[in-house]
Coordinates of C-alpha atoms in Angstrom, one line a residue:
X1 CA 22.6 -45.0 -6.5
X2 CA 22.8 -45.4 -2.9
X3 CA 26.0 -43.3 -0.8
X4 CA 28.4 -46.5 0.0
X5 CA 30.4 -44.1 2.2
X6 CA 30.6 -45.1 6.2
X7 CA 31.0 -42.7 9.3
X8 CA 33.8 -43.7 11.9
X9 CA 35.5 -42.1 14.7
X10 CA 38.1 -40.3 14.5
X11 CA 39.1 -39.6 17.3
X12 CA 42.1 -41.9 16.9
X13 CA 44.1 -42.4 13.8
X14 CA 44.0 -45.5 12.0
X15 CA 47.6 -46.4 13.6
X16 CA 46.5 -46.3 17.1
X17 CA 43.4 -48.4 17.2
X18 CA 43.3 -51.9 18.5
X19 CA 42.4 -55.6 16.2
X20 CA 40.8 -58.0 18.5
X21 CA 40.7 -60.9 16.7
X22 CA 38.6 -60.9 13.5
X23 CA 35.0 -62.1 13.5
X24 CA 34.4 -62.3 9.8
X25 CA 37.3 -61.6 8.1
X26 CA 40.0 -64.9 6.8
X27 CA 42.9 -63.1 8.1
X28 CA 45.1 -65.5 7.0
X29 CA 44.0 -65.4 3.0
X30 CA 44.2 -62.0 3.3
X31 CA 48.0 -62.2 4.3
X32 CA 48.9 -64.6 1.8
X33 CA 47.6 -62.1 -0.9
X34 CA 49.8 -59.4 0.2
X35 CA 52.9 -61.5 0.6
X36 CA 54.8 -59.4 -1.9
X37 CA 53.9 -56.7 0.5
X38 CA 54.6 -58.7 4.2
X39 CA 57.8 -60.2 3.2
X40 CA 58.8 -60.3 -0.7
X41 CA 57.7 -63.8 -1.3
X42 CA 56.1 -65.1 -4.6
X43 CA 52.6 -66.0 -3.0
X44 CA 50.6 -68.2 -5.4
X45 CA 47.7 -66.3 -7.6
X46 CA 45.5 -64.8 -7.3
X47 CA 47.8 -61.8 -5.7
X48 CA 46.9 -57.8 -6.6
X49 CA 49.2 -56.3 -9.2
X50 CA 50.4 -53.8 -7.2
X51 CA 52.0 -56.3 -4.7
X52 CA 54.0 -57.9 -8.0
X53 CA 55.7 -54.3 -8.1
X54 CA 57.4 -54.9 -5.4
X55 CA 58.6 -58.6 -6.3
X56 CA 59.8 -57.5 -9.5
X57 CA 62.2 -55.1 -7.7
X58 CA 63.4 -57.1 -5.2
X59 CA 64.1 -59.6 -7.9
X60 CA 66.7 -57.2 -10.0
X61 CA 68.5 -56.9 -6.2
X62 CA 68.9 -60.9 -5.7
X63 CA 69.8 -60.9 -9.2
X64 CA 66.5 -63.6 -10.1
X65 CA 65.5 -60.6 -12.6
X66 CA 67.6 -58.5 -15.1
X67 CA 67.8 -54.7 -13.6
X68 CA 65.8 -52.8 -15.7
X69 CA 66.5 -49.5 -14.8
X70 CA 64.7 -46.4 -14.7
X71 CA 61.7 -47.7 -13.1
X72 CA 58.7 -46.5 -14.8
X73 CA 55.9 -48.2 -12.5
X74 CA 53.0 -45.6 -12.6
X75 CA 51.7 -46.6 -9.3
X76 CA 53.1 -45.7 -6.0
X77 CA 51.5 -47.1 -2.8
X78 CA 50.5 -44.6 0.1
X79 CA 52.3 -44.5 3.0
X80 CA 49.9 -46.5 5.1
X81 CA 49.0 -49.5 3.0
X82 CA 51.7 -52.3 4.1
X83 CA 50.9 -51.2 7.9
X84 CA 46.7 -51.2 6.4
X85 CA 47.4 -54.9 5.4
X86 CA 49.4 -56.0 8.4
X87 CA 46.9 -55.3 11.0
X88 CA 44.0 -56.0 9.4
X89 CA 45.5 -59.3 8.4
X90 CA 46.5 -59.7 12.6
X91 CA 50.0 -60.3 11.0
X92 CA 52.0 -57.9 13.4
X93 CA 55.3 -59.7 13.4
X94 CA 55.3 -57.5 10.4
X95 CA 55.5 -54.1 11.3
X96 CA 58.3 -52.4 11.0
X97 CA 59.8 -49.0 10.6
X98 CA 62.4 -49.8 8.5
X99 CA 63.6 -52.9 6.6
X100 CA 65.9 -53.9 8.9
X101 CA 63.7 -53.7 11.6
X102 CA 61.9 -56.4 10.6
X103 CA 62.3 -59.7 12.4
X104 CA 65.2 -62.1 11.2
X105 CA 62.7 -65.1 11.8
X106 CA 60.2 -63.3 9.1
X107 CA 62.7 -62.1 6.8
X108 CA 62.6 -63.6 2.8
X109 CA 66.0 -63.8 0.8
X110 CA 64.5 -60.7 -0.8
X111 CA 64.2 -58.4 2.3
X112 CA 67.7 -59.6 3.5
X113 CA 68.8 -58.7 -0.1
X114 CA 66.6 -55.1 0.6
X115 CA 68.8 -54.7 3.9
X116 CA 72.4 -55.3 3.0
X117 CA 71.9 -53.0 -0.2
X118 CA 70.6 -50.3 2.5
X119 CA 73.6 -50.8 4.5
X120 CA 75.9 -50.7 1.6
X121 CA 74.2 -47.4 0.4
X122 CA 76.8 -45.3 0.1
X123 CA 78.6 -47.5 -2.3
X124 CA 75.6 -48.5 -4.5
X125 CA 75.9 -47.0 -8.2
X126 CA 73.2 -44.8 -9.1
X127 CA 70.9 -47.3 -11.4
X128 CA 71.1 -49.3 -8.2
X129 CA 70.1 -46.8 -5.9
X130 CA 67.0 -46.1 -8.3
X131 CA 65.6 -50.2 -7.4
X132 CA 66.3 -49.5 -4.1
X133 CA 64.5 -46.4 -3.7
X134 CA 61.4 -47.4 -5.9
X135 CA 61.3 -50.3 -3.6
X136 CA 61.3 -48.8 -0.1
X137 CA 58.4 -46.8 -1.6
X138 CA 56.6 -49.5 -2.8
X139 CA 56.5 -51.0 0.3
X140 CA 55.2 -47.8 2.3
X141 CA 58.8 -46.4 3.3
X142 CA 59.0 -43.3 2.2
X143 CA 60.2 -41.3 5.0
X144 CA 63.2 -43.8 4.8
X145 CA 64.0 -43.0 1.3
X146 CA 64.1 -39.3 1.6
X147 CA 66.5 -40.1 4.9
X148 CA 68.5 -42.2 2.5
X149 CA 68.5 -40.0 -0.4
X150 CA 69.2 -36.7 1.6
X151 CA 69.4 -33.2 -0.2
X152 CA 68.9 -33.7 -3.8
X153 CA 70.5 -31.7 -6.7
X154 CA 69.6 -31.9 -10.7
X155 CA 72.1 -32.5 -13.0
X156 CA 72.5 -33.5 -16.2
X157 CA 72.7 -37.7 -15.4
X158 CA 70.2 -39.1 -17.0
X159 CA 69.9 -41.8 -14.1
X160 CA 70.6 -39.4 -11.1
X161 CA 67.4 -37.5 -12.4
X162 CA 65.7 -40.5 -12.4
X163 CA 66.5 -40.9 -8.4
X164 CA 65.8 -37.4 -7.6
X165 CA 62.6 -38.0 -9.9
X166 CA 61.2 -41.1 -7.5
X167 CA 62.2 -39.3 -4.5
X168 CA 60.2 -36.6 -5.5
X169 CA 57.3 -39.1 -5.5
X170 CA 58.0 -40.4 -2.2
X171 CA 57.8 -36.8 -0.6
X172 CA 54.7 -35.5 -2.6
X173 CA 53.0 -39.3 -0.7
X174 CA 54.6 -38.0 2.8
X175 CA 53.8 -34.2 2.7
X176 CA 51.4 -33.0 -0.4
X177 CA 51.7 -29.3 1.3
X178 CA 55.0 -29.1 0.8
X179 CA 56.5 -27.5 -2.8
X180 CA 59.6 -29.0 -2.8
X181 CA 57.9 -32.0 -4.9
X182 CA 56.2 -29.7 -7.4
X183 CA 59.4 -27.8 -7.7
X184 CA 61.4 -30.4 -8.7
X185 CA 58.9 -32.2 -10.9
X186 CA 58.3 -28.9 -12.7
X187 CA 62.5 -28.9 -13.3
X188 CA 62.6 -32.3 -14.7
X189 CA 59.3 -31.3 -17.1
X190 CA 61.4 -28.9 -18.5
X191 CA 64.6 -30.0 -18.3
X192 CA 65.0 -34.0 -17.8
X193 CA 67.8 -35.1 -20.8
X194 CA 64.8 -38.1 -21.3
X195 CA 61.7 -36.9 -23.3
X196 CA 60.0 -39.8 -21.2
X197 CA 60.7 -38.4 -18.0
X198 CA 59.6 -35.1 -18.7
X199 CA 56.9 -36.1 -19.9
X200 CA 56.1 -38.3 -17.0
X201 CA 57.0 -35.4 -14.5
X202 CA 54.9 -32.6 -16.4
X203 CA 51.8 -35.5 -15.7
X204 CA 52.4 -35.6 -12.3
X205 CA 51.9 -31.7 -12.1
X206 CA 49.1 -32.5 -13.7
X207 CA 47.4 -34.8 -11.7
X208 CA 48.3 -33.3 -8.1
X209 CA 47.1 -29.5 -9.6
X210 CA 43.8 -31.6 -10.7
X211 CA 43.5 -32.8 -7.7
X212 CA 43.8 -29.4 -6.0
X213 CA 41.2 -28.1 -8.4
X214 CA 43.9 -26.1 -10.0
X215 CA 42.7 -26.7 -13.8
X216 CA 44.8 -23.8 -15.2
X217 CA 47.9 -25.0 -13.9
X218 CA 46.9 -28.3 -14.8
X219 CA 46.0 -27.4 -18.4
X220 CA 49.9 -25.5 -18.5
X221 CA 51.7 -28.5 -17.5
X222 CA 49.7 -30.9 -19.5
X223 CA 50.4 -28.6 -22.6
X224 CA 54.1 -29.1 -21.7
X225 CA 53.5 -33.1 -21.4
X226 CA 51.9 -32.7 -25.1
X227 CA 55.2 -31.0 -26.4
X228 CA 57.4 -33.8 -24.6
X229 CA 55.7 -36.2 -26.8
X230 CA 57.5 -35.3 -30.0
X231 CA 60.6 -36.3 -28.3
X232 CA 59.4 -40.2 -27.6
X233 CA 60.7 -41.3 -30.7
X234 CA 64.1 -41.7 -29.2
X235 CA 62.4 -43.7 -26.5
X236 CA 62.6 -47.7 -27.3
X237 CA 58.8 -48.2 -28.7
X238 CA 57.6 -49.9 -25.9
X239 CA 58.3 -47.1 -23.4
X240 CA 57.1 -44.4 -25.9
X241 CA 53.6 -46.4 -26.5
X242 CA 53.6 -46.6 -22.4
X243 CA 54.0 -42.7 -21.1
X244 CA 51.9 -41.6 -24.6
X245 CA 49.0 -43.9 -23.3
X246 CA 49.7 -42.3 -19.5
X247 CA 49.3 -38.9 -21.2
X248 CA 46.0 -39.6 -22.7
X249 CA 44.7 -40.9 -19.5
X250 CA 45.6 -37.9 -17.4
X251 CA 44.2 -35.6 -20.5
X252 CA 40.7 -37.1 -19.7
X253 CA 41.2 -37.2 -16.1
X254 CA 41.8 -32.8 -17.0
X255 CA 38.6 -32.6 -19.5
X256 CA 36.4 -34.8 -17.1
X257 CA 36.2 -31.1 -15.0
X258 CA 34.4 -29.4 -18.5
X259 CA 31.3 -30.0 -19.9
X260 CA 32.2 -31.7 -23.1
X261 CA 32.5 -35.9 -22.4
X262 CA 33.8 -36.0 -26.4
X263 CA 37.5 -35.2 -25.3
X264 CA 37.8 -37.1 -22.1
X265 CA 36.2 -40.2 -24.4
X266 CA 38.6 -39.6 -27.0
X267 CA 41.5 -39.9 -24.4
X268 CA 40.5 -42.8 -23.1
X269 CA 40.3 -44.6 -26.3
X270 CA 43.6 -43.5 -27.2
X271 CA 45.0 -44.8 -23.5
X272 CA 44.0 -48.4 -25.0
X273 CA 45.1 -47.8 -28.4
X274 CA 48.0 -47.3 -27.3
X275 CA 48.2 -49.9 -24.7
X276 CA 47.2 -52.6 -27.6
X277 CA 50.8 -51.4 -28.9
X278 CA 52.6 -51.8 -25.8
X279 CA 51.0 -55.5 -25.4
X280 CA 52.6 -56.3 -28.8
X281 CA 56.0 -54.4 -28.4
X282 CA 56.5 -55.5 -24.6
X283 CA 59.9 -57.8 -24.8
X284 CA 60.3 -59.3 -21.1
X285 CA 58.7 -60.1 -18.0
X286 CA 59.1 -56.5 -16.5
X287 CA 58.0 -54.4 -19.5
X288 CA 54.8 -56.7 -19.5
X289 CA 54.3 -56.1 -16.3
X290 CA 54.7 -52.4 -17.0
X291 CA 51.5 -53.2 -20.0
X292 CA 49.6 -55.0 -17.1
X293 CA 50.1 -52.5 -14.5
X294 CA 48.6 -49.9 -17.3
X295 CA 45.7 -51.9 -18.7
X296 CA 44.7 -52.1 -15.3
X297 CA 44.5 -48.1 -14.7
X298 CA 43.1 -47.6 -18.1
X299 CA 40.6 -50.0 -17.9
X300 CA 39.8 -49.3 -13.9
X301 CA 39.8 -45.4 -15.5
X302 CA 36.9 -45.9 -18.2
X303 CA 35.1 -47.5 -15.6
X304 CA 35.2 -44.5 -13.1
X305 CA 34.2 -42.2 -15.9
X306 CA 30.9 -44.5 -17.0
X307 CA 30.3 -44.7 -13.4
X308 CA 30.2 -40.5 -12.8
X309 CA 28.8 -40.0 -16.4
X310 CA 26.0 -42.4 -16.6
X311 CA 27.6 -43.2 -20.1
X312 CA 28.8 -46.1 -22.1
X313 CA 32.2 -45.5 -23.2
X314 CA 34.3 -47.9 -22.1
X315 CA 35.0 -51.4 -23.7
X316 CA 31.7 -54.1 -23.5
X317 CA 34.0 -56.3 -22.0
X318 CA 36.3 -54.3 -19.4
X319 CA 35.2 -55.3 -16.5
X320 CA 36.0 -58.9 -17.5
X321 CA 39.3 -58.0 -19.0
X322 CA 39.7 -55.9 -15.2
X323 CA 38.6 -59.3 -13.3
X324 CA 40.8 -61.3 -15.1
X325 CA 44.2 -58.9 -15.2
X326 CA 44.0 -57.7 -11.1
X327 CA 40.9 -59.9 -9.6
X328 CA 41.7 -59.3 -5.5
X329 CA 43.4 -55.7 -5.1
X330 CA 40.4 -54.0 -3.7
X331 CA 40.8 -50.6 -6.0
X332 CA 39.9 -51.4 -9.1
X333 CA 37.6 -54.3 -7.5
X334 CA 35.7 -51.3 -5.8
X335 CA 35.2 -49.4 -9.2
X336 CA 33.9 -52.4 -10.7
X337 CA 31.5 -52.6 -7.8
X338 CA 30.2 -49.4 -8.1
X339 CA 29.9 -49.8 -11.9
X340 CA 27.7 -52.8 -11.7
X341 CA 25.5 -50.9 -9.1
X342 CA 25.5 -47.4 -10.8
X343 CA 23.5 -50.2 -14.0
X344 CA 21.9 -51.7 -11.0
X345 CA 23.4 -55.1 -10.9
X346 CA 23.2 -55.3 -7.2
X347 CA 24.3 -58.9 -7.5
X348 CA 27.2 -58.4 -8.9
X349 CA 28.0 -56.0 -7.6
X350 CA 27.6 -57.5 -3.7
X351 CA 29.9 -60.5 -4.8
X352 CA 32.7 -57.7 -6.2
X353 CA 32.5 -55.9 -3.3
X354 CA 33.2 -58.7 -1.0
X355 CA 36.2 -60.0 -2.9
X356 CA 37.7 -56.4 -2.4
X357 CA 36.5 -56.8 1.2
X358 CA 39.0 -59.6 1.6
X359 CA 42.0 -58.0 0.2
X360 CA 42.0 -55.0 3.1
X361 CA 43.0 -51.7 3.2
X362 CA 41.1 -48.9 4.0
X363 CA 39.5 -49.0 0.3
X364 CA 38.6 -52.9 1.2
X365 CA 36.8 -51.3 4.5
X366 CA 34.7 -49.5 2.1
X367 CA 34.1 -52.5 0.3
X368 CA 32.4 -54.4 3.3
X369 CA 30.1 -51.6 3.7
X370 CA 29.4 -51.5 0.1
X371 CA 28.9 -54.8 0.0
X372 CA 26.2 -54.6 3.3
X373 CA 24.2 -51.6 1.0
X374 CA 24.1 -54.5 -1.8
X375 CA 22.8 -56.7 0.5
X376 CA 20.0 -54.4 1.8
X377 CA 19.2 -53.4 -1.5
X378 CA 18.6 -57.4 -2.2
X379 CA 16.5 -57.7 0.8
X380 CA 18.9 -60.1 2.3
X381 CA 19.8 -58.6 6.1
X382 CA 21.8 -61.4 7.3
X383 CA 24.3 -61.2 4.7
X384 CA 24.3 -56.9 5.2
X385 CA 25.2 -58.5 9.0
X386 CA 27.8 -60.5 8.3
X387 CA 29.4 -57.3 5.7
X388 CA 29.3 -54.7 8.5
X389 CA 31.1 -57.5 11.0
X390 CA 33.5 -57.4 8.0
X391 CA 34.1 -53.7 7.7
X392 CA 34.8 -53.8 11.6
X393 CA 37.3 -56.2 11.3
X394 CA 38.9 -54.0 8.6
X395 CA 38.2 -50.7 10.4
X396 CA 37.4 -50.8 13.9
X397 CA 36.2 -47.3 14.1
X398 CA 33.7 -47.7 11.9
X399 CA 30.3 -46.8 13.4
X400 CA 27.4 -48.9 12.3
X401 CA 23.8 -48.1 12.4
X402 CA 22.7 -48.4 16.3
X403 CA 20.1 -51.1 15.2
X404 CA 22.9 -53.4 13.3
X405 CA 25.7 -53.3 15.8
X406 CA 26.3 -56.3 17.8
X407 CA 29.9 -55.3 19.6

């Protein structure tokens, strides 16, 4: 399988380059699919998951939504990605610091519910502060949460370890150097009052040592998740069938570094056993939304592992199920692109890697210049053209092939 990987410059960050208006790209769907993102507005499907996570939050602070605190969203977004989305999209009304800075003329109910809970801060109860929080870093701003949250302290609250827990998460995004993340999520592994979250903080050790190539403290900490899950059955049964299929996805994510498949296969299966229970125990909107969110990584997991392994093990019909649960955020749309290729399905695979084109983000710039590989590979140059005019209205520091570029 061809590299789908593009050179750029980078000689300036992403922040400082300039959009001229976009040749290819329909800035303006692209903006109404991250409208959960721009402004906290319901936008009309199809919209990525991850943009829903911040809806449902905003909904517990305008009161539209029942709180439903701790927060136990798995994914957090990167720093980067609302400011990704806003330029790309040409939508720079947008950009903003801080939630207040945004302009009055652009602000939803929701953000002006966001802002007077910010300025009311020091008066919020704890489960409150725990929305807020997981909100600013759903929306990319982290650096405002620590700022908010200050020094942080462990005690025996079950909710003010929860805060210190997703403030944790926003400082491993802003710094992953620094060990004041790890320190604390190592604490709550062993000492959080809910077997949930430490079991939720011994996998995050786990996946930032595996991504450090530490597999020995990975294996240590993953060990101590194992042990946490005795303790789930004082967990309601939705929750405990949601962090036990989180465990057996980061236990295959560990094994996928040894040379045995049998284990990481194993885990995987169990992820979606045990996400078949959550479905049928999930009793609202939000804890569905939890199941969604998961199916999603599981699925969007077993793909990446078929895709690396050149096996068969995930589910004949997961990249429908992935299609039909999150079918524009370009992450999982760009492992189901590079499934269908890696079986040679170039088709396919050009029309998945377009759709995840038009949802932005740096992974969307990918995308396009997937997308213009498929195309090559299908003997069709014009549409490769009009890809890599895509991928430099998504990334204008890509640097094309001298023969293709037309700027």
């Amino acid at each position: 399988m061809p590299s789908f990987a593009y050179q750029r410059d980078d000689s300036r960050s992403f922040g400082e380059l300039w959009f001229p208006t976009a040749d290819a790209l329909d800035t303006a769907e692209l903006a109404r699919r991250w409208t959960g993102w721009l402004d906290l507005r319901d936008a009309a499907d199809p919209v990525p998951l991850r943009s829903r996570h911040a809806v449902h939050l905003a909904r517990m602070l305008t009161g539209e939504e029942e709180a439903v605190v701790p927060n136990w969203f798995s994914t957090v977004s990167v720093t980067s990605s609302r400011y990704q989305v806003i330029v790309q999209a040409r939508s720079h009304r947008h950009l903003c610091d801080q939630p207040a800075a945004l302009p009055e003329e652009v602000r939803s109910p929701r953000w002006q519910a966001l802002v007077e809970a910010l300025e009311r801060w020091a008066d919020l109860p704890t489960a409150r502060r725990v929305v807020v929080v997981a909100l600013l870093t759903q929306l990319g701003f982290h650096r405002h949460a620590l700022r908010l949250v200050g020094t942080v302290a462990i005690d025996a609250d079950p909710l003010r370890q929860q805060l210190v827990y997703e403030v944790s998460r926003a400082a491993y995004q802003l710094n992953r150097k620094s060990p004041i993340p790890y320190e604390i999520f190592g604490r709550l592994a062993r000492d959080a009052v809910r077997p949930a979250l430490r079991t939720l903080a011994a996998l995050q050790l786990v996946s930032t040592r595996a991504r450090g190539s530490d597999r020995e403290e990975a294996a240590r900490w993953l060990a101590e998740a194992e042990r946490s899950l005795a303790g789930l059955g004082e967990e309601p049964g939705w929750l405990a069938h949601l962090v036990t299929s989180r465990y057996h996805r980061a236990a295959a994510l560990h094994e996928l570094s040894g040379r045995d498949r049998e284990p990481v296969v194993a885990h995987m299966r169990a992820a979606l056993e045990h996400d078949d229970a959550l479905a049928r125990s999930a009793e609202n909107p939000v804890q569905a939304h939890y199941q969604r969110e998961n199916r999603g990584l599981v699925l969007e997991a077993h793909l990446k592992l078929d895709t690396l392994t050149g096996t068969a093990s995930a589910p004949d019909d997961a990249v429908g199920q992935l299609l039909a649960l999150d079918p524009v955020d370009p992450e999982p749309l760009y492992a189901i692109g590079a499934y269908l290729a890696g079986r040679g399905d170039w088709e396919a695979a050009l029309e998945t890697f377009l759709r995840a084109a038009g949802s932005g983000t740096l992974r969307g710039a990918s995308a396009a210049n997937a997308a213009a590989v498929c195309a090559e590979r299908l003997g069709r140059p014009d549409e490769a053209e009009h890809a890599r005019r895509l991928l430099l209205d998504l990334d204008p520091a890509a640097r094309l092939p001298v023969h293709r570029a037309d700027v």
